[in-house]
Short mmCIF file of C-alpha atoms in Angstrom, two decimals:
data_model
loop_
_atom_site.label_atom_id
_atom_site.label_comp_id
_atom_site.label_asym_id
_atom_site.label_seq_id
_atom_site.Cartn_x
_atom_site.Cartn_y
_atom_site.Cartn_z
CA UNK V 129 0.00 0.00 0.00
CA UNK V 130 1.30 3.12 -0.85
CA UNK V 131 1.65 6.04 1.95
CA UNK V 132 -0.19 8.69 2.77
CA UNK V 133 0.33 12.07 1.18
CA UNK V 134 -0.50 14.97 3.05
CA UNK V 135 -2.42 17.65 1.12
CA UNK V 136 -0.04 19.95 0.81
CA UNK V 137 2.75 18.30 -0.37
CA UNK V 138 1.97 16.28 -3.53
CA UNK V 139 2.84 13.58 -5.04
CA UNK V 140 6.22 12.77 -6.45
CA UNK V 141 7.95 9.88 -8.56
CA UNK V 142 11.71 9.51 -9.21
CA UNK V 143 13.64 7.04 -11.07
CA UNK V 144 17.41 6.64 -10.41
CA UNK V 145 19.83 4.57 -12.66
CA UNK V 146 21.89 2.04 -10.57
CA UNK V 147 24.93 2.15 -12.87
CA UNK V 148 28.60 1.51 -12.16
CA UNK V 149 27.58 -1.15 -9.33
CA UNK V 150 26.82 -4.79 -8.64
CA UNK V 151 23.33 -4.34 -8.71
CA UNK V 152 22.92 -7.83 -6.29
CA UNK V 153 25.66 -6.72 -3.86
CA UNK V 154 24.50 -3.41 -3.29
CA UNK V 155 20.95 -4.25 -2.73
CA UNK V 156 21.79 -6.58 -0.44
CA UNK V 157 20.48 -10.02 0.92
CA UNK V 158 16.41 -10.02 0.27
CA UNK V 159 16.86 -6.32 -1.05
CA UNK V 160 17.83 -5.36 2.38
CA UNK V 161 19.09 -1.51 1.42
CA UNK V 162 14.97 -0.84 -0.18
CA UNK V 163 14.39 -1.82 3.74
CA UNK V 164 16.85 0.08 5.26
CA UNK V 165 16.09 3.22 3.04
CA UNK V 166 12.08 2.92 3.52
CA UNK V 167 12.44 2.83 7.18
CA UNK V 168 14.75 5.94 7.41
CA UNK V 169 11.98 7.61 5.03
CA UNK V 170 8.90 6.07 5.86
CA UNK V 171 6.70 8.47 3.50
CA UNK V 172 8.50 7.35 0.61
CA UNK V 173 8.53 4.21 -1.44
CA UNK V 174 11.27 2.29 -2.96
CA UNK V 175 11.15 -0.48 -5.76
CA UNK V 176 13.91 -1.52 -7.76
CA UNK V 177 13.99 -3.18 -11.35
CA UNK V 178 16.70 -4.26 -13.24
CA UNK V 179 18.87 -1.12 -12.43
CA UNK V 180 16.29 1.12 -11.75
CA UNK V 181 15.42 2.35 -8.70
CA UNK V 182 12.34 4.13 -8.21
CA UNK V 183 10.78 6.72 -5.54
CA UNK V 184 7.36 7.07 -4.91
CA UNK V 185 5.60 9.37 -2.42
CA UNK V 186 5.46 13.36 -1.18
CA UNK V 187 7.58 15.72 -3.39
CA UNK V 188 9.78 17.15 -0.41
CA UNK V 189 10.08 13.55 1.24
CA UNK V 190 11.40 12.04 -2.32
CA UNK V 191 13.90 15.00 -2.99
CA UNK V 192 15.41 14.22 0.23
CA UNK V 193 15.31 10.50 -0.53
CA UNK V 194 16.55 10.95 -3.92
CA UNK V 195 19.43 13.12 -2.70
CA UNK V 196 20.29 10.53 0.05
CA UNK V 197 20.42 7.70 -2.74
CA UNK V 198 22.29 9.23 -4.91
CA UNK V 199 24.96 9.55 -2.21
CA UNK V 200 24.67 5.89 -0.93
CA UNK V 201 25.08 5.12 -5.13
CA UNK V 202 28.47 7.21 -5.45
CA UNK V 203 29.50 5.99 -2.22
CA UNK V 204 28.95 2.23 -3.38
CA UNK V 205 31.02 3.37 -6.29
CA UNK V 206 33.96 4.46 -4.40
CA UNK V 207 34.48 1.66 -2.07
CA UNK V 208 33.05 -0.87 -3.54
CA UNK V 209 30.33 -1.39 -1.03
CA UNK V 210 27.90 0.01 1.74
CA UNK V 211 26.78 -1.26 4.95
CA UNK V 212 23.50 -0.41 6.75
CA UNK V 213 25.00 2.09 8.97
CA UNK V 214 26.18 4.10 5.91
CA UNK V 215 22.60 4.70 4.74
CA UNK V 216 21.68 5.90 8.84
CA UNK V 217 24.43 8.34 8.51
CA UNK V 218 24.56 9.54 5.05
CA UNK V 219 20.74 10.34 5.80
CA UNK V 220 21.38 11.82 8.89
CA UNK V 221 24.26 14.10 6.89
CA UNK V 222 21.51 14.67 4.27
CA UNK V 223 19.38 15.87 6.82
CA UNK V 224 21.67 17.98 8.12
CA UNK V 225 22.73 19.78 4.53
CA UNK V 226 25.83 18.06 4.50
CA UNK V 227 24.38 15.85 1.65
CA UNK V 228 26.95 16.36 -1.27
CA UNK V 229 30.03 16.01 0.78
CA UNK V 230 28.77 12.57 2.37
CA UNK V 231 29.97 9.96 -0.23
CA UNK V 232 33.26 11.88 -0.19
CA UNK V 233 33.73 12.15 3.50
CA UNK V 234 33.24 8.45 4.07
CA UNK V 235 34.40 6.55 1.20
CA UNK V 236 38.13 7.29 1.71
CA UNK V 237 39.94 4.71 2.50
CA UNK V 238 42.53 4.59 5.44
CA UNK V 239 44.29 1.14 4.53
CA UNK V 240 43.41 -1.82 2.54
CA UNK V 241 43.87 -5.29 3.91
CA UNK V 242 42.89 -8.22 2.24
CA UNK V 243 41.00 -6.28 -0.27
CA UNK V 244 38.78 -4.68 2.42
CA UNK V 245 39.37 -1.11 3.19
CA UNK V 246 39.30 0.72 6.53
CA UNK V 247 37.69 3.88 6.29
CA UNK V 248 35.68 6.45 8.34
CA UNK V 249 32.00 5.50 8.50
CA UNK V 250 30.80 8.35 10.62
CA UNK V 251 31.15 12.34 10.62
CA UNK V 252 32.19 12.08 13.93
CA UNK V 253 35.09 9.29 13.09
CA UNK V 254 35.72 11.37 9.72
CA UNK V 255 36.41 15.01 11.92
CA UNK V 256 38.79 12.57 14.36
CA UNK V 257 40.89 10.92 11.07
CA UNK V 258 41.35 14.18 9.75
CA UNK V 259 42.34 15.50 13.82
CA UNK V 260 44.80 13.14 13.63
CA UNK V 261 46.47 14.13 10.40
CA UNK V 262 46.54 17.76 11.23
CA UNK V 263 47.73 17.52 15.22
CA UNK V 264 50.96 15.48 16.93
CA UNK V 265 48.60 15.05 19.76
CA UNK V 266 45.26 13.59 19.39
CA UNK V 267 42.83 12.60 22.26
CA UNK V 268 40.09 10.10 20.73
CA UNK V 269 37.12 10.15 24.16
CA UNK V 270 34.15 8.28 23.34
CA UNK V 271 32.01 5.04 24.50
CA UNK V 272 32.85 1.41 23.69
CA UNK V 273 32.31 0.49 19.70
CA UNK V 274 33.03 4.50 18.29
CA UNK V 275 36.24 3.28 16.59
CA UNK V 276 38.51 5.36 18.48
CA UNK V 277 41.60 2.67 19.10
CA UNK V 278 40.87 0.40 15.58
CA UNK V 279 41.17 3.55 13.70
CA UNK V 280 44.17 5.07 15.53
CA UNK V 281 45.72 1.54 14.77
CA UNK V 282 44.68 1.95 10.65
CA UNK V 283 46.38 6.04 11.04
CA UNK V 284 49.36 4.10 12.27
CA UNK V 285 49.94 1.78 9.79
CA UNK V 286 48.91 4.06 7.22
CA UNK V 287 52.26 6.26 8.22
CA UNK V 288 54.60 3.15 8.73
CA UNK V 289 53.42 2.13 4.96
CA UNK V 290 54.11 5.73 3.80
CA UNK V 291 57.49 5.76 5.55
CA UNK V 292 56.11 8.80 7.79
CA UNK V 293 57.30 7.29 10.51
CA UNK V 294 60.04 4.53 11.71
CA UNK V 295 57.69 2.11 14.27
CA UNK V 296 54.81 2.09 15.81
CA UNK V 297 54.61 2.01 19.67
CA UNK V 298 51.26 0.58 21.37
CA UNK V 299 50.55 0.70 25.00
CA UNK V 300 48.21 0.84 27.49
CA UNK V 301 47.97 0.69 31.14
CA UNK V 302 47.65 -2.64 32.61
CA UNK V 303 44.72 -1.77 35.48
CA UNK V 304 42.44 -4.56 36.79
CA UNK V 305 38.99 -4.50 36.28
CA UNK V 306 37.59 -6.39 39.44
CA UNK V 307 40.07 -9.29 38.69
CA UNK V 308 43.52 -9.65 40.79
CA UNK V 309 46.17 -9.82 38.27
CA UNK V 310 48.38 -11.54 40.75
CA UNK V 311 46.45 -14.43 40.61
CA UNK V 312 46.64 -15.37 37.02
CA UNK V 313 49.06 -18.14 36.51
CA UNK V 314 52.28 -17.72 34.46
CA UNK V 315 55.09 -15.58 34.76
CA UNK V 316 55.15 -11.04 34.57
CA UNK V 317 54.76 -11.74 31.01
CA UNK V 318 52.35 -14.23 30.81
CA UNK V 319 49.63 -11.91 33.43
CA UNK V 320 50.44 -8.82 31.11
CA UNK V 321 49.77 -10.48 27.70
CA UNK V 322 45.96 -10.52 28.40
CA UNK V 323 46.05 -6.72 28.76
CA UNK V 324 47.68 -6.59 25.81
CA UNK V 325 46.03 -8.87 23.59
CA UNK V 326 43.55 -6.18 22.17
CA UNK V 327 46.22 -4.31 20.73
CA UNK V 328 48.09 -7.28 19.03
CA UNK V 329 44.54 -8.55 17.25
CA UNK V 330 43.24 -4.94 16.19
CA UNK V 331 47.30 -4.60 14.96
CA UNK V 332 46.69 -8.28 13.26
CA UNK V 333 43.52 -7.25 11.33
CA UNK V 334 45.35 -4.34 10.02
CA UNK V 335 48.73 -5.80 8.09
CA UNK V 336 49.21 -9.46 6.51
CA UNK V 337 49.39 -12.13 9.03
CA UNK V 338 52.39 -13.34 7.69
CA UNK V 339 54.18 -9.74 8.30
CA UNK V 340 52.80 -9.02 11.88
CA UNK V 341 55.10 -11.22 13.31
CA UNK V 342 58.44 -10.22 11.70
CA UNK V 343 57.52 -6.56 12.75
CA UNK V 344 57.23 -7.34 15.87
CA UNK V 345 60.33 -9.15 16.06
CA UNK V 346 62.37 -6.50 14.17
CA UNK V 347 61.47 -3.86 16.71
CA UNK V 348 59.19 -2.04 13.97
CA UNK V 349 56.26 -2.74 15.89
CA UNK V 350 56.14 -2.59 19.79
CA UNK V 351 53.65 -3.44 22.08
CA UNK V 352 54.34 -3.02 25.94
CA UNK V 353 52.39 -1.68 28.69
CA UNK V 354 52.45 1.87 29.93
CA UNK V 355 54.82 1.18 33.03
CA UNK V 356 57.79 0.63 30.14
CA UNK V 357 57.85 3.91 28.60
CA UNK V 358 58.91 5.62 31.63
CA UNK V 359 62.30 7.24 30.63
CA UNK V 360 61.82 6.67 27.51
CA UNK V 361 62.42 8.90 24.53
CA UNK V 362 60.15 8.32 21.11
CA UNK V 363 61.58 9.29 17.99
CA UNK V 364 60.14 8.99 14.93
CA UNK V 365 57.19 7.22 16.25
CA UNK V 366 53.38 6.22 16.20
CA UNK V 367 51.96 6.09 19.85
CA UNK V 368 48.75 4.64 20.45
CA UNK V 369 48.02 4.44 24.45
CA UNK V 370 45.03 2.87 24.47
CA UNK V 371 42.23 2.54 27.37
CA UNK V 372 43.80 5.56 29.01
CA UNK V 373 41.11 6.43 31.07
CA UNK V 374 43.10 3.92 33.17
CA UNK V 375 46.31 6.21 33.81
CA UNK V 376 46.41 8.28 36.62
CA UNK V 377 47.50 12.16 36.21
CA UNK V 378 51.25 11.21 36.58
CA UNK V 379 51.35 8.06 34.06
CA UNK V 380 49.58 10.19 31.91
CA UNK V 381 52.20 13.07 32.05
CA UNK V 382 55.18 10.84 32.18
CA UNK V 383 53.29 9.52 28.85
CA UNK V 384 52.78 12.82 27.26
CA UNK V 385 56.38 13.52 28.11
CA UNK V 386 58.27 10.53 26.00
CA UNK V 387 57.04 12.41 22.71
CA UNK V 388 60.28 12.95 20.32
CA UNK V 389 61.26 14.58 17.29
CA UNK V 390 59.22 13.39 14.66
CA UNK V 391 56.78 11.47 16.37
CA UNK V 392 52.66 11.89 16.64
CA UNK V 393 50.41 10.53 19.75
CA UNK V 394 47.16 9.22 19.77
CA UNK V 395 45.68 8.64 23.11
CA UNK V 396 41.94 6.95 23.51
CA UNK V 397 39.75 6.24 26.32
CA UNK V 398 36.55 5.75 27.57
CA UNK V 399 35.92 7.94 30.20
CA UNK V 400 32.76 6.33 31.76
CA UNK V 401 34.58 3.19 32.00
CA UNK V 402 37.25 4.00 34.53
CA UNK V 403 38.74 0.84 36.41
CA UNK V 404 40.89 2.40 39.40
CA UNK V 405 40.36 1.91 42.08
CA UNK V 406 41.13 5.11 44.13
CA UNK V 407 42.95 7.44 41.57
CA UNK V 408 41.62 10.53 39.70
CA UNK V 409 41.86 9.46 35.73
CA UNK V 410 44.66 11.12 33.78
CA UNK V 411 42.03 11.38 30.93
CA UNK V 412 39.88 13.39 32.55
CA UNK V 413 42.37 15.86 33.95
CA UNK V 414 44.46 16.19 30.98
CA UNK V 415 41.38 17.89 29.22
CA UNK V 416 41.70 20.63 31.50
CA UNK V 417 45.18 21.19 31.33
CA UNK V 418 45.30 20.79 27.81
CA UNK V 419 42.64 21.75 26.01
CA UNK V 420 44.02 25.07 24.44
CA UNK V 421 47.47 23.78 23.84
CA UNK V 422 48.56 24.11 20.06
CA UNK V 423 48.75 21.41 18.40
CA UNK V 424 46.49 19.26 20.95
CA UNK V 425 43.02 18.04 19.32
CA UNK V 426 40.20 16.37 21.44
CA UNK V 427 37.96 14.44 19.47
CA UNK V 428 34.98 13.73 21.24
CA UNK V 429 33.01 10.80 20.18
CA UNK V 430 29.22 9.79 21.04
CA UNK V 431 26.93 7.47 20.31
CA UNK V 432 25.93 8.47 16.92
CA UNK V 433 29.32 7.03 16.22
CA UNK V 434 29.03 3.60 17.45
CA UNK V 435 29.36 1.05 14.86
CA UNK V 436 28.74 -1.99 16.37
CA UNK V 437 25.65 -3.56 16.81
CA UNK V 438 22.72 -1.04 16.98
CA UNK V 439 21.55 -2.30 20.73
CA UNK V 440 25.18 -0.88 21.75
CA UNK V 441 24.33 2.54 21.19
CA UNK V 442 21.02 2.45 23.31
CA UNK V 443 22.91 0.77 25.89
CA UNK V 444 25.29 3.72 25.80
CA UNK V 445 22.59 6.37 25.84
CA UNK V 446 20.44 4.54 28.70
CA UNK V 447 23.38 4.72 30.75
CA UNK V 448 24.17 8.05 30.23
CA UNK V 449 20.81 9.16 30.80
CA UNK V 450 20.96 7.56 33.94
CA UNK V 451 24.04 8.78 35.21
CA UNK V 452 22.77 12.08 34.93
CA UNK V 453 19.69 11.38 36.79
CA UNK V 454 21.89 10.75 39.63
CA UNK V 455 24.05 13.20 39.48
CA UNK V 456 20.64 15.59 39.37
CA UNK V 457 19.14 13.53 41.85
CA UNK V 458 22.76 14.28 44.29
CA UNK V 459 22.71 17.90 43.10
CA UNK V 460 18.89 18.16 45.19
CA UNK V 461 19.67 16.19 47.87
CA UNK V 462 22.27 18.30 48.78
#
């Protein structure tokens, strides 16, 4: 049934040409994009034969349809495919008059590994890519699933592959979160490595399996936690501390500190998700201190960023929202 069109807005049919893709692969399974794109504009209708598409429904409604389609199309076009989180956010960037600059914001491509590209797939990740081309010292803040470490890792390789830079460096602070680290069995190394195993698989998705480990063994590639860069000096480096909401304001200086000639810093957290157990987080201070230092960028991250499963951004919302009922709730008992 086709929808209702309010009186006065009328009617409106479009046809758009779905040249220059795989017509199969960028409908989807059981013409999933038609479902995606009719329930971000439910006014409009969408029916596709052969390698037309066509738009049915009020005038204003199918311009902005049409518009957001024709994005989604070039984007396809560029890399090759789109996911169902590009059509939320290209119609969200539609929506927000950012429409011709969408395909070309999010189709670039970071690094390619086994034929499938990393690249931006929010504003919000696009505006922290670009932070960290432009600044030594990023800060990437945002919930769990906004990209913040996996695409710090892509920037990284992306400048070891362009020669930019001589290694790259990964850390992060190994803080326990409820368990006693102590009690693992093994040896120093063997109750670090599960700290560290995030960074060596998000550094493994990003390079050749076969080269990972050669890196690592040359030196090219280092991954140690926080405690070892103390004294340290990092030239011609990528840093990625990662999960530095867990630093206190010292480690985080001493951190800061190790940055050498040549080098560039990208430090990402979580700061909701603090694990220690008496300490003010260094992430949270250092936005105060730094914040209007030159060459410092904080990229703040929200929800509309997530890209993981969609329940993972209402969980992130419904715990915001009730964090700051509390805090209200303090604010008038007191």
């Amino acid at each position: 049934m086709p929808p209702e069109l309010p009186e006065n807005d009328p009617p409106l049919q479009r046809t758009i040409l779905l040249a220059g893709v795989d017509l199969a692969s960028f409908l989807g399974h059981r013409d999933q994009l038609l479902a995606d794109l009719e329930a971000q504009h439910p006014e409009v209708s969408f029916h596709a034969r052969d390698q037309v598409l066509t738009l049915r429904g009020p005038a204003g409604s199918v311009r902005a349809a049409e518009e957001v389609v024709n994005e989604i199309l070039e984007l396809a076009r560029r890399s090759g495919a789109v996911s169902r989180r590009d059509v939320q956010e290209v119609t969200r960037m539609v929506h927000d008059g950012q429409g011709p600059t969408a395909a070309q914001m999010l189709s670039e491509p970071i690094v390619t590994v086994r034929g499938h590209a990393v690249r931006a797939q929010t504003r919000g990740q696009r505006a922290y890519v670009d932070a960290i081309d432009t600044h030594t010292i990023v800060f990437g803040v945002g919930p769990a699933g906004t990209g913040k470490t996996y695409l710090a890792m892509a920037k990284a390789v992306q400048a070891l592959q362009r020669r930019e830079v001589a290694k790259i460096i990964l850390t992060r602070p190994a803080v326990e979160a409820g368990e006693r680290l102590g009690y693992l069995p093994g040896t120093l190394e063997d109750k670090i490595d599960p700290y560290l195993r995030p960074l060596f698989d998000a550094i493994g998705s990003m390079m050749d399996a076969d080269v990972v480990p050669k890196l690592l063994a040359s030196g090219t590639i280092e991954v140690a936690p926080l405690a070892y860069m103390r004294g340290r000096t990092l030239n011609e480096s990528f840093v990625v501390l990662d999960e530095a909401q867990n630093t206190t304001p010292e480690q985080m200086k001493m951190f800061l500190t190790r940055l050498g000639y040549g080098s560039r810093m990208v430090v990402t957290g979580d700061i909701t998700q603090v694990d220690l157990p008496i300490a003010t987080s260094g992430l949270r201070v250092v936005n105060r201190i730094l914040r209007d230092v030159e060459d410092i960028h904080f990229a703040e991250l929200g929800s509309d960023d997530i890209v993981r499963h969609n329940l993972v951004s209402r969980i992130v919302d419904a715990y915001s929202a009730f964090d700051q009922s509390a805090e209200r709730q303090k604010g008038d008992a007191s």
